[in-house]
PDB file of C-alpha atoms in Angstrom:
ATOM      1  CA  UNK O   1      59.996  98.096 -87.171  1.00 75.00           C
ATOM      2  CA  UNK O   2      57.186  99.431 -89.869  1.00 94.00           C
ATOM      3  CA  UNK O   3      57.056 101.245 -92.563  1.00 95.00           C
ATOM      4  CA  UNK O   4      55.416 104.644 -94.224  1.00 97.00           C
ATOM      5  CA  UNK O   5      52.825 103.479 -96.567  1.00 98.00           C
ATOM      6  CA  UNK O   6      53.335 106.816 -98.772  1.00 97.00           C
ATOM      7  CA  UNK O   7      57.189 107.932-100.027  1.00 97.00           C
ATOM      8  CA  UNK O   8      58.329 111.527-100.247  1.00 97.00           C
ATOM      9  CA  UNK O   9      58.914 112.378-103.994  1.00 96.00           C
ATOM     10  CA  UNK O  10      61.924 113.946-105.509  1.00 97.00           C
ATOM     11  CA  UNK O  11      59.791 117.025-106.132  1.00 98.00           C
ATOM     12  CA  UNK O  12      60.249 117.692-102.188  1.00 98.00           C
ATOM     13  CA  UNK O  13      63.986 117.131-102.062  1.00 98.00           C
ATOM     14  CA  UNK O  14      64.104 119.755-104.660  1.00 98.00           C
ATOM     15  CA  UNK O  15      61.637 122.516-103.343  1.00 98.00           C
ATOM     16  CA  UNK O  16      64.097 122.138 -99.924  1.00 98.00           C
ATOM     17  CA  UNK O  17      67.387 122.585-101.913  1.00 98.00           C
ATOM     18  CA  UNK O  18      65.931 125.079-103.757  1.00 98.00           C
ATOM     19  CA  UNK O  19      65.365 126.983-100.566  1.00 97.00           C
ATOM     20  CA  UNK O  20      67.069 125.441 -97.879  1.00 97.00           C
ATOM     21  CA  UNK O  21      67.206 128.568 -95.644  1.00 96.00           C
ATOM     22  CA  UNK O  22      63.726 128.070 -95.356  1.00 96.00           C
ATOM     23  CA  UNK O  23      63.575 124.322 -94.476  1.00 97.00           C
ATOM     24  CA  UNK O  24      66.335 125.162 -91.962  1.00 97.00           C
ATOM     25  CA  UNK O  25      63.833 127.481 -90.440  1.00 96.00           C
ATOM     26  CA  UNK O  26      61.181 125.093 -90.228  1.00 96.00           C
ATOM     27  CA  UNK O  27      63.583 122.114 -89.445  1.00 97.00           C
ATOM     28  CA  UNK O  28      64.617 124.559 -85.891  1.00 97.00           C
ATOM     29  CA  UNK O  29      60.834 125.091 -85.591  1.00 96.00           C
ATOM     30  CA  UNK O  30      60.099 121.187 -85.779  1.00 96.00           C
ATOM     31  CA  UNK O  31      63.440 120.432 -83.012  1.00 96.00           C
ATOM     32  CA  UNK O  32      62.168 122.718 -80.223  1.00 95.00           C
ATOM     33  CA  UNK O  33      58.472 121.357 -80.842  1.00 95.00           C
ATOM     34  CA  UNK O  34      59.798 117.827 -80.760  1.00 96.00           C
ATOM     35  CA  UNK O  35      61.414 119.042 -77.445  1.00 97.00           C
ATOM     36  CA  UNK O  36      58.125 120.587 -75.795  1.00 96.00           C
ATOM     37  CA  UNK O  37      56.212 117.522 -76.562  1.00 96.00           C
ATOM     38  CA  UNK O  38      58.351 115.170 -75.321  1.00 97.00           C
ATOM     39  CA  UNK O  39      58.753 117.677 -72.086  1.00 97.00           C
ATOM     40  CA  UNK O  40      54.753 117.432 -72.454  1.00 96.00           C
ATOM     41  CA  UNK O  41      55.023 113.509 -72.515  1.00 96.00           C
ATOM     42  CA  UNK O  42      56.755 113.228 -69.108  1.00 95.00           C
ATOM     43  CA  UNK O  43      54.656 115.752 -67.121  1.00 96.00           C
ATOM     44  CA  UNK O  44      51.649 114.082 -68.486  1.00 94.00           C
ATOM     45  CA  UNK O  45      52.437 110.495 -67.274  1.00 95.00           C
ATOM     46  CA  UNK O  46      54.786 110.884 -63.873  1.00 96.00           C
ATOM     47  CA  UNK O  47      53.583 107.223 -63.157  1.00 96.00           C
ATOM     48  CA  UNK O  48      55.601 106.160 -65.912  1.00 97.00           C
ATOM     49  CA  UNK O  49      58.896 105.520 -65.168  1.00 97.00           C
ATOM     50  CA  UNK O  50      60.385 103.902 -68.482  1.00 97.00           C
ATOM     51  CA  UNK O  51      58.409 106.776 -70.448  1.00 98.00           C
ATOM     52  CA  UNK O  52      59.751 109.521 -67.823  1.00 98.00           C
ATOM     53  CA  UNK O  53      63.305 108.418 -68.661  1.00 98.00           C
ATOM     54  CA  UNK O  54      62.706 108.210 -72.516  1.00 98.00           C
ATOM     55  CA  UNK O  55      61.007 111.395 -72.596  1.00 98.00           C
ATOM     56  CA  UNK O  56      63.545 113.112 -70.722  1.00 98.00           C
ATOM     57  CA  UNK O  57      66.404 112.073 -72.639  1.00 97.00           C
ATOM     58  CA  UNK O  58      64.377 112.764 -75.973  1.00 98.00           C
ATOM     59  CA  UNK O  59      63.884 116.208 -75.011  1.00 97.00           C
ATOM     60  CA  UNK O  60      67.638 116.533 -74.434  1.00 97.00           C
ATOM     61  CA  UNK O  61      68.570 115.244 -77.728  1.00 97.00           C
ATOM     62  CA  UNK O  62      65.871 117.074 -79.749  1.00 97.00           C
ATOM     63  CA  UNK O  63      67.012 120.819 -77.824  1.00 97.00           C
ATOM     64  CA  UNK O  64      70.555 119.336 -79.195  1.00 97.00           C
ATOM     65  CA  UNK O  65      69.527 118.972 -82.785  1.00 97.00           C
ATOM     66  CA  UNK O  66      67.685 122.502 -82.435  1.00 97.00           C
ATOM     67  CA  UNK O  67      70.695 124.528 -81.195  1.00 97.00           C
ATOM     68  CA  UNK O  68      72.990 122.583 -84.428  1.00 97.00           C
ATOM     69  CA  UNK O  69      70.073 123.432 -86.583  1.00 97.00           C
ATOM     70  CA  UNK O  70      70.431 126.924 -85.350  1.00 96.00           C
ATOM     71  CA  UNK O  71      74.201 126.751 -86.106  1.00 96.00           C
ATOM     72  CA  UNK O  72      73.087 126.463 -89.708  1.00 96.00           C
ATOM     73  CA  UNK O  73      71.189 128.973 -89.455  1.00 96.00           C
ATOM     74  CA  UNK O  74      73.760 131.160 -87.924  1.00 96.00           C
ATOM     75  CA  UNK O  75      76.005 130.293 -90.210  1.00 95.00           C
ATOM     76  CA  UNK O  76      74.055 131.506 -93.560  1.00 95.00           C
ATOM     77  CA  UNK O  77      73.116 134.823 -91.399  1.00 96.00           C
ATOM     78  CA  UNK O  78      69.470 133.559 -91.896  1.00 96.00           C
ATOM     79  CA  UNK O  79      67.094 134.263 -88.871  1.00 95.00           C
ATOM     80  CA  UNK O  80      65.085 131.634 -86.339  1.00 93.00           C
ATOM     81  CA  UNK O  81      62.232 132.521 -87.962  1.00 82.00           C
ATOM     82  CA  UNK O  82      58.402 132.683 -86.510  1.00 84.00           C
ATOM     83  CA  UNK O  83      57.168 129.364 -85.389  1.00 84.00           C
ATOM     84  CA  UNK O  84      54.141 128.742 -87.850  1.00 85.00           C
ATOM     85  CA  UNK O  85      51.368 126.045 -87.172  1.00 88.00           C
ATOM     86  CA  UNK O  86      51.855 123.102 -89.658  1.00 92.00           C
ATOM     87  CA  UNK O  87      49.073 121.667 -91.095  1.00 95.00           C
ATOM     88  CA  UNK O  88      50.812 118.105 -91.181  1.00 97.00           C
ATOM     89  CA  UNK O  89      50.930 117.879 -87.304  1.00 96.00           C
ATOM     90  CA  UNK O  90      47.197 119.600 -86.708  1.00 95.00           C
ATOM     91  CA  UNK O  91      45.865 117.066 -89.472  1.00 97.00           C
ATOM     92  CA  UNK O  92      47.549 113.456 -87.770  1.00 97.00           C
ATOM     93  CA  UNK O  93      46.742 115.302 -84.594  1.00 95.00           C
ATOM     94  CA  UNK O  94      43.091 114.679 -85.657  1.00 95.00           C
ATOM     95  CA  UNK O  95      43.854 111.104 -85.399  1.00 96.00           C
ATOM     96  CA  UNK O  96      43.903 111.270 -81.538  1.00 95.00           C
ATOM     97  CA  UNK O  97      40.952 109.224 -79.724  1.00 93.00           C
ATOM     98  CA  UNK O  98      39.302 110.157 -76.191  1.00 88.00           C
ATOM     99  CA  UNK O  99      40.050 107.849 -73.108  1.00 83.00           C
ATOM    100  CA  UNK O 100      43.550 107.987 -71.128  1.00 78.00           C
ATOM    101  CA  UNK O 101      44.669 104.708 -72.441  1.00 82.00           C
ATOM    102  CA  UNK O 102      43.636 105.418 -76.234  1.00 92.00           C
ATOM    103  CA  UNK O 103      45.183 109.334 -76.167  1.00 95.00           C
ATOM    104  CA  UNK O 104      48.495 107.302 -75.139  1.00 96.00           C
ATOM    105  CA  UNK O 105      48.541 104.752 -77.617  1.00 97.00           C
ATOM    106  CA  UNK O 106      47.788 107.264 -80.361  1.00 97.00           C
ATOM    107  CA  UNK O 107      50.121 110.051 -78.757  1.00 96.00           C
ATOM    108  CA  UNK O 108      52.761 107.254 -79.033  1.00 97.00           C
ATOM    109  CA  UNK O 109      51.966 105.692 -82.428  1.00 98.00           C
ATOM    110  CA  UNK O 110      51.559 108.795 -83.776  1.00 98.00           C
ATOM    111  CA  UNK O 111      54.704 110.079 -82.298  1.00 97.00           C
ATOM    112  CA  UNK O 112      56.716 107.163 -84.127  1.00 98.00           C
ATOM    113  CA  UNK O 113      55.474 107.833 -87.436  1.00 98.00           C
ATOM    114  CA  UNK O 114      56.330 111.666 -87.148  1.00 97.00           C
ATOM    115  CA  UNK O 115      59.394 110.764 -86.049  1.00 96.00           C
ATOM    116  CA  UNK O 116      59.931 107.800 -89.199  1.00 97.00           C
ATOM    117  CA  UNK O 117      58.187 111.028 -91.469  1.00 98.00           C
ATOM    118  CA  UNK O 118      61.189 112.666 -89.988  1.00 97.00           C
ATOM    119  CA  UNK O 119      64.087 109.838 -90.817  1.00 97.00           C
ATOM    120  CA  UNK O 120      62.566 109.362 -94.463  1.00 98.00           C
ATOM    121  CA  UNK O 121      62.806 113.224 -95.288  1.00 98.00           C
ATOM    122  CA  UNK O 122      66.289 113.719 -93.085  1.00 98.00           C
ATOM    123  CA  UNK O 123      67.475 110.840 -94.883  1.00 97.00           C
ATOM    124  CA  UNK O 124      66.632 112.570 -98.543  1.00 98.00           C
ATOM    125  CA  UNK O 125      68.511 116.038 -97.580  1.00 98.00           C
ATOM    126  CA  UNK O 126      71.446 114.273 -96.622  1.00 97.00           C
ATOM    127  CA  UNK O 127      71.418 112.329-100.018  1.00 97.00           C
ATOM    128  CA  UNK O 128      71.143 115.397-101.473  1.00 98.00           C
ATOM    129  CA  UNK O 129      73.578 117.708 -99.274  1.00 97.00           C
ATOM    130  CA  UNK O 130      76.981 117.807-100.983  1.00 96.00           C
ATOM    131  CA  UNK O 131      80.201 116.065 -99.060  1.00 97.00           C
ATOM    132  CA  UNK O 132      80.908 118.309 -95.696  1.00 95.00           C
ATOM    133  CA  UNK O 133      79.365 118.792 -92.476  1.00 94.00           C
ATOM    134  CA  UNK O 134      75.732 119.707 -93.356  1.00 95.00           C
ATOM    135  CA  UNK O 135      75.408 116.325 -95.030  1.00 96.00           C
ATOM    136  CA  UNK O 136      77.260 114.653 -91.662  1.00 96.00           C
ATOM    137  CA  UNK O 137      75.139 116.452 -89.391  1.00 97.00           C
ATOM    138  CA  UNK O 138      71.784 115.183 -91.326  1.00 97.00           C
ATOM    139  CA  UNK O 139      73.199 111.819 -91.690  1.00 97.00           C
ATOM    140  CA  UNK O 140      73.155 112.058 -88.390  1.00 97.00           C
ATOM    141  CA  UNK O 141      69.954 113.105 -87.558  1.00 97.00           C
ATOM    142  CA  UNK O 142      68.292 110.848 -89.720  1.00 96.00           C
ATOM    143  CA  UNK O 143      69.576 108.412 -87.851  1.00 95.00           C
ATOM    144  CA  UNK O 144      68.865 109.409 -84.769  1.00 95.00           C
ATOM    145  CA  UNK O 145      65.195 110.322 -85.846  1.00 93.00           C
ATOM    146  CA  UNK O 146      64.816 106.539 -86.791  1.00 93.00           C
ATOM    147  CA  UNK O 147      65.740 105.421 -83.333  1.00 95.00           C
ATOM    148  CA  UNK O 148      63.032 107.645 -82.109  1.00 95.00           C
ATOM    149  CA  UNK O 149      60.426 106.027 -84.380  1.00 95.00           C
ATOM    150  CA  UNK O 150      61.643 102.667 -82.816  1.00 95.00           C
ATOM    151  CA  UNK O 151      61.651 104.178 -79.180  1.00 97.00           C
ATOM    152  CA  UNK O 152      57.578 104.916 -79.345  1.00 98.00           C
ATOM    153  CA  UNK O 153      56.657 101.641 -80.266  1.00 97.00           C
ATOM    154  CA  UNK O 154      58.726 100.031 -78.225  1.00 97.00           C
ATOM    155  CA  UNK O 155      56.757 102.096 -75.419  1.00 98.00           C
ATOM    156  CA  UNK O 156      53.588 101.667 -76.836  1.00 97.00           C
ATOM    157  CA  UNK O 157      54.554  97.789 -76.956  1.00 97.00           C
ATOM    158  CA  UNK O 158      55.010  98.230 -72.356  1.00 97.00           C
ATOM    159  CA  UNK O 159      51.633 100.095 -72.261  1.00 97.00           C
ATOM    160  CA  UNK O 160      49.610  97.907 -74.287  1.00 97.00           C
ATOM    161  CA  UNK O 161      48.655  94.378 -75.634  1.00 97.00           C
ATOM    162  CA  UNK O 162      50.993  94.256 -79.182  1.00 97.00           C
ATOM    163  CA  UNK O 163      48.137  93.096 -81.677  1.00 98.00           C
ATOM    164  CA  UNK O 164      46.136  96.488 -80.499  1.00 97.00           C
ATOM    165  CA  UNK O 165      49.080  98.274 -80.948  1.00 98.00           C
ATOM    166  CA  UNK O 166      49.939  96.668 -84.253  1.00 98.00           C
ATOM    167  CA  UNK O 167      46.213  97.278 -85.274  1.00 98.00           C
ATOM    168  CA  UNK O 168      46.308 100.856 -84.559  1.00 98.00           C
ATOM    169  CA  UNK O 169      49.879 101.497 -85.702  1.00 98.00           C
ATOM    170  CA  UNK O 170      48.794 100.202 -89.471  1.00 98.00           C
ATOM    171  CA  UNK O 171      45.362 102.883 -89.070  1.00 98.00           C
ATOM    172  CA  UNK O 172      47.515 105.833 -88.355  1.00 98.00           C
ATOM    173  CA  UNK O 173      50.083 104.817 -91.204  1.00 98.00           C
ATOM    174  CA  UNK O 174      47.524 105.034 -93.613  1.00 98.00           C
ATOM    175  CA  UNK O 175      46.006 107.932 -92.495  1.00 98.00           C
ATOM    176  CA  UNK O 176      49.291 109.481 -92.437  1.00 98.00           C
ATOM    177  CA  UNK O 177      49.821 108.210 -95.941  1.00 98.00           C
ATOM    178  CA  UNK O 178      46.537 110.099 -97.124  1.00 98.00           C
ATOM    179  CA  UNK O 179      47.751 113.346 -95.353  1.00 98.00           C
ATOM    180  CA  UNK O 180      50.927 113.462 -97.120  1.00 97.00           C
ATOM    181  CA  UNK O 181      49.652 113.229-100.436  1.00 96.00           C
ATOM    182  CA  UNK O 182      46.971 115.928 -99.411  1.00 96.00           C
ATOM    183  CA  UNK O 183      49.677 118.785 -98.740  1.00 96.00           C
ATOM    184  CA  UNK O 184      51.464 120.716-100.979  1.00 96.00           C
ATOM    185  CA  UNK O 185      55.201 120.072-102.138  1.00 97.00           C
ATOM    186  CA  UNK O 186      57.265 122.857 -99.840  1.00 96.00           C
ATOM    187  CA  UNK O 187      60.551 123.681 -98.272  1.00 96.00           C
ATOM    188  CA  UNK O 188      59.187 122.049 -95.376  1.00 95.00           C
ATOM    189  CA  UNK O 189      59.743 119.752 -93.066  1.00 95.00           C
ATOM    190  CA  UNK O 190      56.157 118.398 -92.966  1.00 92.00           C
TER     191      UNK O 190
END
């Protein structure tokens, strides 16, 4: 549906398979955040009924990916780990404009381009996950993270008049663009 105007460099894939227990701590972090804000998105807009349903089964899914993230974790006897703020999310945060029906178009646009940050960067750990079930499980993911890019427009697209959306959509992608290339390379989600 659109694409990220900046790519993740190899220099990432390497910091997180260099020190994976960390990006699994930060991937669990990212799942139940994903969850609360979707939780967030519902409360927020009752009168919504197509975004009540979407929200609702996001939050299920994302709570899923968190408790097989925390499988992982399990699994390497690494611990859950302190939620920490990430400066990726505070910074395209920033992006948010006042007025109810701007703060849900950019809530939503912004949404889908987490969530398409989120596809490109599963996408890469899979590619670099050896054969087995870590690599099938972010296979997975990344594709499920790339229907969730999809899903916000698509909403965006029943709240709004498409050209604004498109407009606003290509603004926050190159924004986004310019806060990637501002953070440091980490073993990191974001």
């Amino acid at each position: 549906m659109f694409e990220l105007k900046y790519h993740t460099t190899q220099a990432w894939t390497d910091a997180v398979m260099a020190d994976f227990p960390r990006f699994l701590q930060d991937h669990a972090a990212a799942e139940k955040k994903a969850s609360g804000m979707a939780m967030a998105m519902l409360s927020h807009y009752p009168d919504k009924a197509k975004l009540v349903r979407a929200m609702t089964d996001l939050a299920i899914e994302e709570l899923i990916h968190f408790k097989q993230v925390l499988k992982l974790l399990v699994a390497r006897n690494v611990t859950l780990g302190q939620d920490k703020k990430d400066p990726y999310i505070n910074q395209i945060r920033q992006l948010f404009r006042n007025g109810t029906s701007f703060f849900l178009m950019d809530r939503l646009l912004v949404a889908a381009v987490i969530e398409a940050r989120g596809y490109e960067k599963f996408y890469l750990v899979s590619k670099a996950l050896p054969e087995g079930k870590d690599k099938e499980l972010y296979v997975a993911i990344a594709k499920s993270e790339e229907k969730h890019k999809n899903l916000f427009v698509e909403l965006a697209y029943e709240y709004f008049d498409k050209a604004e959306v498109d407009q606003r959509l290509e603004e926050i992608l190159i924004a986004e663009a310019a806060i990637c290339e501002s953070l440091p390379i980490q073993a990191v989600l974001h």
